Coordinates of C-alpha atoms in Angstrom, one line a residue:
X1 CA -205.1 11.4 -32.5
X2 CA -206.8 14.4 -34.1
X3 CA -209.6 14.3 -36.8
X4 CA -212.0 16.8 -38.2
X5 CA -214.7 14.7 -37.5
X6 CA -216.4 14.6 -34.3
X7 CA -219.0 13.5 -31.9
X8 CA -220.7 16.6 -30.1
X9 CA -222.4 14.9 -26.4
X10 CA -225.1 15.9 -24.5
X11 CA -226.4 14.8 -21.4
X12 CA -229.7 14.6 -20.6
X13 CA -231.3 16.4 -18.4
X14 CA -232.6 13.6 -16.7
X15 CA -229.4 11.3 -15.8
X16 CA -230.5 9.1 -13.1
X17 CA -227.7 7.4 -10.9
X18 CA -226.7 3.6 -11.8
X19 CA -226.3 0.4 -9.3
X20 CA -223.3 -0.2 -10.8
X21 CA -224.4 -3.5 -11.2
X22 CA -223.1 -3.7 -14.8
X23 CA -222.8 -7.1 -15.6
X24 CA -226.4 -7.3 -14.4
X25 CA -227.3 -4.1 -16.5
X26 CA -226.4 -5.0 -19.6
X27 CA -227.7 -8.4 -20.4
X28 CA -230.1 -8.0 -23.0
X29 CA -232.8 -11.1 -24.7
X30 CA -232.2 -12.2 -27.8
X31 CA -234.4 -10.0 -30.4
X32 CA -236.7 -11.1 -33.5
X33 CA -235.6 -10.3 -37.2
X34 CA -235.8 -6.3 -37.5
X35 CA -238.9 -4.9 -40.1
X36 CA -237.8 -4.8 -44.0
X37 CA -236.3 -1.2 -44.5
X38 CA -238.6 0.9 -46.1
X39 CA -239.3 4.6 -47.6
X40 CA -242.7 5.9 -45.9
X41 CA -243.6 9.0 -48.3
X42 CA -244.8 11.8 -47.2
X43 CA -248.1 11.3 -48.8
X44 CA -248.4 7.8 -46.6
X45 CA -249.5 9.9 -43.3
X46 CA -252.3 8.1 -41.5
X47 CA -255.8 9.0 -41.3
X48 CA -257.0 6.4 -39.5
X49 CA -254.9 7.5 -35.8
X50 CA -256.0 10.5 -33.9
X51 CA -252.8 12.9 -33.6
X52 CA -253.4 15.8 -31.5
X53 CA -250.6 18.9 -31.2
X54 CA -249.5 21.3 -28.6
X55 CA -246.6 23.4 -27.7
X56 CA -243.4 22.2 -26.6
X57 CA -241.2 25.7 -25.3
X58 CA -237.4 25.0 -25.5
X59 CA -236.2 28.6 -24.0
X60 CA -237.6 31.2 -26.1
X61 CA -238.2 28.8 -29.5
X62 CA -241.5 27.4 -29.7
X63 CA -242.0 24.1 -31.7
X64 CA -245.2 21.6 -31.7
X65 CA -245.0 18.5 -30.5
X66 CA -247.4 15.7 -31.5
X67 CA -249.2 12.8 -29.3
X68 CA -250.4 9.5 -30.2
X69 CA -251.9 6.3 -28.7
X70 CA -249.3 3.4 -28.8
X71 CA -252.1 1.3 -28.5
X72 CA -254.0 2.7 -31.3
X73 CA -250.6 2.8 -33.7
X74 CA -249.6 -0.7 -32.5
X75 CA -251.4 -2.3 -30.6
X76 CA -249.3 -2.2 -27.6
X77 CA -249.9 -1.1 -23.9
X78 CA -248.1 2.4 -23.6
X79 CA -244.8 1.3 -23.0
X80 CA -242.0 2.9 -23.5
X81 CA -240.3 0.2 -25.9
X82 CA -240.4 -3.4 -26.8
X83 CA -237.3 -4.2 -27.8
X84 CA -236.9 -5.5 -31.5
X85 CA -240.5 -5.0 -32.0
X86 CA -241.3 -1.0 -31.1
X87 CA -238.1 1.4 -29.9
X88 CA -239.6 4.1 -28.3
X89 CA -240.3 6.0 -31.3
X90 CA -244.0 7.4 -30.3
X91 CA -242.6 9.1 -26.5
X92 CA -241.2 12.6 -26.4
X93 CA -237.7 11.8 -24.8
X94 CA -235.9 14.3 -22.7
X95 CA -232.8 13.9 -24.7
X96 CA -234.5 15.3 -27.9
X97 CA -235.6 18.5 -26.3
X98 CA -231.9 18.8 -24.9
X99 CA -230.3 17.9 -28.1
X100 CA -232.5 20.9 -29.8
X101 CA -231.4 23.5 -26.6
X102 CA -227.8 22.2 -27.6
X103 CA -227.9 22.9 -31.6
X104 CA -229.4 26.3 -31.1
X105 CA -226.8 27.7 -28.5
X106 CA -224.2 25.8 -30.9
X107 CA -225.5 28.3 -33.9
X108 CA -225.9 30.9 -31.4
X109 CA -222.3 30.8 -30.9
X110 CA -221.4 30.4 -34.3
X111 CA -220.1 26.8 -34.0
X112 CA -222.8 25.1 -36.5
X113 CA -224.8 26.0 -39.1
X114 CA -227.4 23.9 -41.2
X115 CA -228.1 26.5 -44.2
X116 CA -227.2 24.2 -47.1
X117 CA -226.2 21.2 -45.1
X118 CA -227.4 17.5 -45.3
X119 CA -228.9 16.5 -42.5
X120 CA -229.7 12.6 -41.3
X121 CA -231.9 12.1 -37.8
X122 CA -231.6 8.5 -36.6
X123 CA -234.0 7.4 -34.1
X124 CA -236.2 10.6 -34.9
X125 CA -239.6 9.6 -33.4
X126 CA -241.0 13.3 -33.1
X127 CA -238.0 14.3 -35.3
X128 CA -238.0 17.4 -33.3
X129 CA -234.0 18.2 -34.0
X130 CA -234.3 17.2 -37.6
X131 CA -237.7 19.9 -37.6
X132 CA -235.6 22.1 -36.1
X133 CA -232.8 21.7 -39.1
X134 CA -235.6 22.3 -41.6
X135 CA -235.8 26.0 -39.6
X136 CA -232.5 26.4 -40.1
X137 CA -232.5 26.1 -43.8
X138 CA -231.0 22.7 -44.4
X139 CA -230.8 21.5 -47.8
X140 CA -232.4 18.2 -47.1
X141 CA -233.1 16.7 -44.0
X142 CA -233.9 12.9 -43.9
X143 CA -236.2 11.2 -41.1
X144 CA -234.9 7.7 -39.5
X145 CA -236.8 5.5 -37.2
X146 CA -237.3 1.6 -36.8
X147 CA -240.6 1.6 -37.3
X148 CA -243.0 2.8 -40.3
X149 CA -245.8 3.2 -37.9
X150 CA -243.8 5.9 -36.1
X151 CA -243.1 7.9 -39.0
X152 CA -246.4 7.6 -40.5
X153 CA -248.7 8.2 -37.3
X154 CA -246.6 10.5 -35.8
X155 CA -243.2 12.0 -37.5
X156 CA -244.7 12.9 -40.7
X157 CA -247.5 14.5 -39.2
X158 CA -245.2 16.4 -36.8
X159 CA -242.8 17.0 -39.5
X160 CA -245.6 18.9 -41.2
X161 CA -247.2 20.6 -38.5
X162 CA -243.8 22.6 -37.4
X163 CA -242.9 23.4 -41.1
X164 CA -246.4 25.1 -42.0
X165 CA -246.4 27.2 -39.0
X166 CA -243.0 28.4 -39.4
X167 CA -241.1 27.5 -42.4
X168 CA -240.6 30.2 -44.4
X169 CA -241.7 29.2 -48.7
X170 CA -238.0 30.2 -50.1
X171 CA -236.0 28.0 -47.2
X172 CA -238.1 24.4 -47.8
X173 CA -236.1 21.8 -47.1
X174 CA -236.2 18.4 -48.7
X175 CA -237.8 15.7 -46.4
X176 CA -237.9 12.2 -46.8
X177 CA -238.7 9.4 -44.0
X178 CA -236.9 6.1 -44.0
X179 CA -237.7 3.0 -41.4
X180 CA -236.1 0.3 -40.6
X181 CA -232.8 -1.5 -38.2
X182 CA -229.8 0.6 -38.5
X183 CA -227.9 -2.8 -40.0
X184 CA -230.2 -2.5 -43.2
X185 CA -230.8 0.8 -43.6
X186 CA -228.2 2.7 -45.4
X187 CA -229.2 0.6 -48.6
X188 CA -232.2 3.0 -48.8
X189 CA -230.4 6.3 -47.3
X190 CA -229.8 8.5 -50.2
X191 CA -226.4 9.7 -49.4
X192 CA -225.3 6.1 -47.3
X193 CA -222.2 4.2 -48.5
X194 CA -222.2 0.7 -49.1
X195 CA -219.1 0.1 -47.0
X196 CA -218.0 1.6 -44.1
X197 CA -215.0 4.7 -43.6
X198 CA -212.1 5.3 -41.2
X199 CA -213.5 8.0 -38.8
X200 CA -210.2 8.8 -38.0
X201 CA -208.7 9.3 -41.5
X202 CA -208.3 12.6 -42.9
X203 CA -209.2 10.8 -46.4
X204 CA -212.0 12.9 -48.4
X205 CA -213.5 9.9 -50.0
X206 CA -217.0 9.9 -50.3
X207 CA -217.1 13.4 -49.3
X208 CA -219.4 14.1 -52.0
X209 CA -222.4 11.6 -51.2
X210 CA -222.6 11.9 -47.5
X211 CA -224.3 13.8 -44.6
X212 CA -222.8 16.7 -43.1
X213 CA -225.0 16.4 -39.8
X214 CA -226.0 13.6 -38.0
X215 CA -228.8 14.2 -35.1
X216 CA -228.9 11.5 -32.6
X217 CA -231.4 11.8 -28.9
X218 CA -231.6 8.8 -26.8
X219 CA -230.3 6.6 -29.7
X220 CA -227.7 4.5 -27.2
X221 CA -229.9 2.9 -24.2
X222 CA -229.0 -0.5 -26.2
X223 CA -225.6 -2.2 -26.1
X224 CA -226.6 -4.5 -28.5
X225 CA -227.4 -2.2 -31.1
X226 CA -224.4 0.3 -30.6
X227 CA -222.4 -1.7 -32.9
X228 CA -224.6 -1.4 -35.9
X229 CA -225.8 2.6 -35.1
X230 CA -222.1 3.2 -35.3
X231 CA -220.9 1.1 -38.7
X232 CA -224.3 3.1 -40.2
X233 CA -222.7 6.1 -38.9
X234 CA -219.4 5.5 -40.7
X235 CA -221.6 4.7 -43.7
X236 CA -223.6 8.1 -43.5
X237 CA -220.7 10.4 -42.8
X238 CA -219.1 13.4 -44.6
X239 CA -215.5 12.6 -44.2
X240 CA -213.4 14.9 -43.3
X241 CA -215.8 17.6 -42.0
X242 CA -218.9 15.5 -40.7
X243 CA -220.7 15.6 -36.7
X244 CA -222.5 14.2 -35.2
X245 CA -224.5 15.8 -32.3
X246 CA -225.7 12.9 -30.1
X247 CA -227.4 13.8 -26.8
X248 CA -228.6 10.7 -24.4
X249 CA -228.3 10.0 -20.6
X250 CA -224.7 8.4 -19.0
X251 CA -226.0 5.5 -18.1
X252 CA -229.5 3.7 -19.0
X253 CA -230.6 2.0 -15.9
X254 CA -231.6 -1.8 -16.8
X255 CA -230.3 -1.5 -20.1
X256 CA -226.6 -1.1 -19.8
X257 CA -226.1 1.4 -22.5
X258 CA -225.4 5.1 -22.3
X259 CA -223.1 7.8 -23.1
X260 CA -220.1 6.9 -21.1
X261 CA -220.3 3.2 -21.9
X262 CA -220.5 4.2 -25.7
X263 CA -217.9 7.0 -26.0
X264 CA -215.8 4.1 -24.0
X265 CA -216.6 2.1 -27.6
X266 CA -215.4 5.1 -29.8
X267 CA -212.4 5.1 -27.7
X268 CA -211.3 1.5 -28.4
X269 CA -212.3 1.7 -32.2
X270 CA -209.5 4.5 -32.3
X271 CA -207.2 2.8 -30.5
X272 CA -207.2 -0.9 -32.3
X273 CA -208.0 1.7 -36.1
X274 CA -204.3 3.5 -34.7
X275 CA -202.4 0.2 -33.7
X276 CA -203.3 -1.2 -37.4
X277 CA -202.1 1.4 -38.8

């Protein structure tokens, strides 16, 4: 069935092979109640956590990446999550740097363009990709993570870092940071509908108060959570024209989730949304 929306997929660099022991892989505890969602201004940066920058080179285009002490933000051992409790947000995936490669060859070959666009990052951590929007000359480009600590220790820094090098004054894009679980948190997003939309309609409603872009790296590890990162997405959406450009690995060893396993979700959403119909 053709739409005008779509999801644009890139795989990591990094894939790693799976057991194939699925029904092993994809168990998953039961979690704690997510953190209230929250706006974390921009004037809310932390002082108290040392944040130190250096280069990150993504094939010609130079953007800074930050670094922070998990321990120091939360008090955690330098994991790379805790599920329900601390996502990952503070580590420099692979997927992110791949998802940024992918959007600038996509502009390079005149398939996308941000200049004017709004522009939502779920799961930004670093929020390189949404950074990288801002240097394209988004309109407004908003800042997602589950936790505040993330954005406040380490996006928001980040976020300002990469703009004051290399923004230019008469391209500023708007920027605002929102945390909190994706089942919660399109009662804050700006430009989020209360209700969820048909991905596969060619209806324009809501057009006017949605996101043209959605940037996604390494969002998908979690089956659990698929379900509720997809009804935000159908919340967020500019519908007809909207993307989504998700980039994450096939298969998340231990975890169950993965690109594969989710497009397989997408795939069965269409299918029961056409046999309704």
């Amino acid at each position: 069935m053709a739409t005008n929306t779509s999801f644009q997929l890139f795989s990591s660099s990094k894939d790693k092979p799976s057991l194939g022991l699925g029904f092993l892989e994809s168990s998953e505890p039961q979690l704690p109640p997510p953190p209230p969602s929250v706006e974390v201004l921009s004037s809310e940066v932390s002082s108290s956590v040392k944040y130190t920058v250096e280069p990150v080179n993504l094939d010609g285009l130079t953007l800074l990446k930050g670094r922070v002490s998990t321990k120091e933000v939360l008090g955690l051992p330098n994991s790379d999550l805790v599920p329900g409790i601390y996502e990952g947000g503070l580590k420099l995936w692979e997927g992110s740097l791949d998802l940024v490669k992918a959007l600038r060859s996509e502009i390079q070959n005149g398939c996308l363009s941000f200049e004017g666009k709004r522009v939502l990052e779920l799961g930004c951590g670093h929020g390189l990709p949404g950074i990288f929007a801002c240097l394209e000359s988004a309109a407004e480009v908003h800042f997602q993570d589950f936790n505040a600590e993330v954005l406040r220790c380490l996006t928001i820094p980040n976020v300002n870092a990469n703009l004051l090098e290399k923004a230019k004054p008469e391209t500023v894009s708007e920027v605002r940071f929102f945390a909190g679980d994706w089942g919660e948190i399109h009662q804050l997003l700006p430009h989020a509908r209360e209700s969820e939309i048909n991905l596969t309609s060619s209806s324009e409603h809501g057009q006017a108060s949605a996101y043209d872009v959605i940037l996604m790296a390494e969002t998908i590890y979690s089956i659990s959570a698929q379900r509720n990162l997809y009804g935000l997405i159908k919340k967020c959406m500019n519908q007809p024209n909207g993307v989504v450009y998700l980039a994450g690995k096939k298969h998340y060893f231990g975890v169950g989730g993965g690109t594969r396993q989710f497009l397989s979700m997408l795939e069965k959403e269409v299918h029961n949304t056409v046999v309704k119909a």
